[in-house]
């Protein structure tokens, strides 16, 4: 039962297992064939409003994490999160993001919740 975070721009590796894109927007300049995405649960990603609020740079990561976890409690997002938890139980899962610093992004929140 392994879950990890990688940048979507890195080439796929055999140990990736199920590759889950956790960004709401498709990564710029990346062909869908090259990305080799298995799942793209958009309703589990931060809302556009939350994403814009966080990227404005005026708030803390802790507050962003709190707000994102609140969004993940909504029924559709919670169902998708449970689905990804089930995937993790079956084998390796790699959460993919275009974020330049995945450790300070929503992907790190998901990793904590799934790990």
XYZ file of C-alpha atoms in Angstrom:
115
model
C 0.000 0.000 0.000
C 2.017 2.878 -1.332
C 0.930 6.370 -2.268
C 3.293 9.072 -3.446
C 3.288 12.446 -5.158
C 5.160 13.288 -8.352
C 5.123 16.079 -10.868
C 3.037 15.142 -13.887
C 5.850 16.348 -16.177
C 8.184 13.586 -14.938
C 8.185 10.486 -17.154
C 6.003 7.598 -15.970
C 7.759 4.860 -13.993
C 6.725 1.206 -13.626
C 6.354 1.617 -9.835
C 3.814 4.448 -10.278
C 0.922 2.014 -10.191
C -2.360 3.855 -10.772
C -1.582 7.398 -11.933
C -4.101 9.931 -10.605
C -4.061 13.536 -11.807
C -5.077 15.684 -8.828
C -5.173 19.086 -10.593
C -8.407 20.663 -11.781
C -6.799 21.996 -14.969
C -4.936 19.929 -17.530
C -1.155 20.623 -17.300
C 0.087 23.044 -19.935
C 2.100 21.652 -22.794
C 1.554 18.012 -21.855
C 0.069 15.589 -24.367
C -2.550 13.279 -22.889
C -0.790 10.230 -24.319
C 2.515 11.207 -22.687
C 0.907 11.774 -19.284
C -0.520 8.246 -19.054
C -3.245 9.281 -16.597
C -5.459 6.498 -15.242
C -7.831 8.635 -13.158
C -8.711 12.336 -13.095
C -11.146 12.992 -10.212
C -11.745 16.707 -10.833
C -14.344 17.043 -8.065
C -11.634 16.026 -5.566
C -9.382 18.934 -6.545
C -9.412 22.349 -4.864
C -12.181 24.625 -6.091
C -11.278 27.412 -8.474
C -12.052 29.929 -5.722
C -9.764 28.206 -3.196
C -7.005 27.789 -5.754
C -7.118 31.480 -6.710
C -7.267 32.528 -3.042
C -4.178 30.463 -2.186
C -2.195 31.546 -5.245
C -2.805 35.196 -4.378
C -0.050 34.519 -1.830
C -1.546 36.314 1.121
C -2.602 33.326 3.233
C -0.847 30.467 4.985
C -0.549 26.903 3.799
C -2.155 25.763 7.059
C -5.289 27.797 6.323
C -5.326 26.529 2.746
C -5.072 22.941 4.036
C -7.932 23.498 6.472
C -10.175 24.950 3.762
C -9.263 22.223 1.290
C -10.051 19.498 3.814
C -13.440 21.159 4.342
C -14.052 20.986 0.576
C -13.068 17.314 0.584
C -15.859 16.641 3.089
C -18.504 17.534 0.473
C -20.327 14.396 -0.751
C -18.943 14.159 -4.298
C -15.363 14.923 -3.222
C -15.597 12.533 -0.256
C -16.823 9.752 -2.550
C -13.894 10.282 -4.911
C -11.442 10.405 -1.999
C -12.841 7.075 -0.785
C -12.402 5.687 -4.305
C -8.723 6.697 -4.322
C -8.337 5.183 -0.813
C -9.661 1.926 -2.267
C -7.119 2.132 -5.102
C -4.340 2.570 -2.528
C -5.518 -0.611 -0.791
C -5.157 -2.498 -4.076
C -1.637 -1.336 -4.969
C 0.634 1.626 -5.594
C -0.954 4.974 -6.422
C 0.855 8.061 -7.670
C -0.785 11.455 -7.241
C 0.274 13.693 -10.115
C 0.363 17.474 -10.042
C 1.806 20.258 -12.151
C 2.673 22.236 -8.993
C 6.309 23.319 -8.951
C 6.500 22.505 -5.233
C 4.219 19.523 -4.621
C 5.105 19.513 -0.900
C 3.405 22.910 -0.510
C 0.386 22.100 -2.630
C -2.968 20.375 -2.338
C -1.255 17.132 -3.361
C 0.540 17.074 0.005
C -2.837 17.393 1.771
C -4.145 14.426 -0.226
C -1.003 12.426 0.487
C -1.474 12.996 4.219
C -5.140 11.994 4.061
C -4.439 8.875 1.981
C -1.191 7.765 3.611
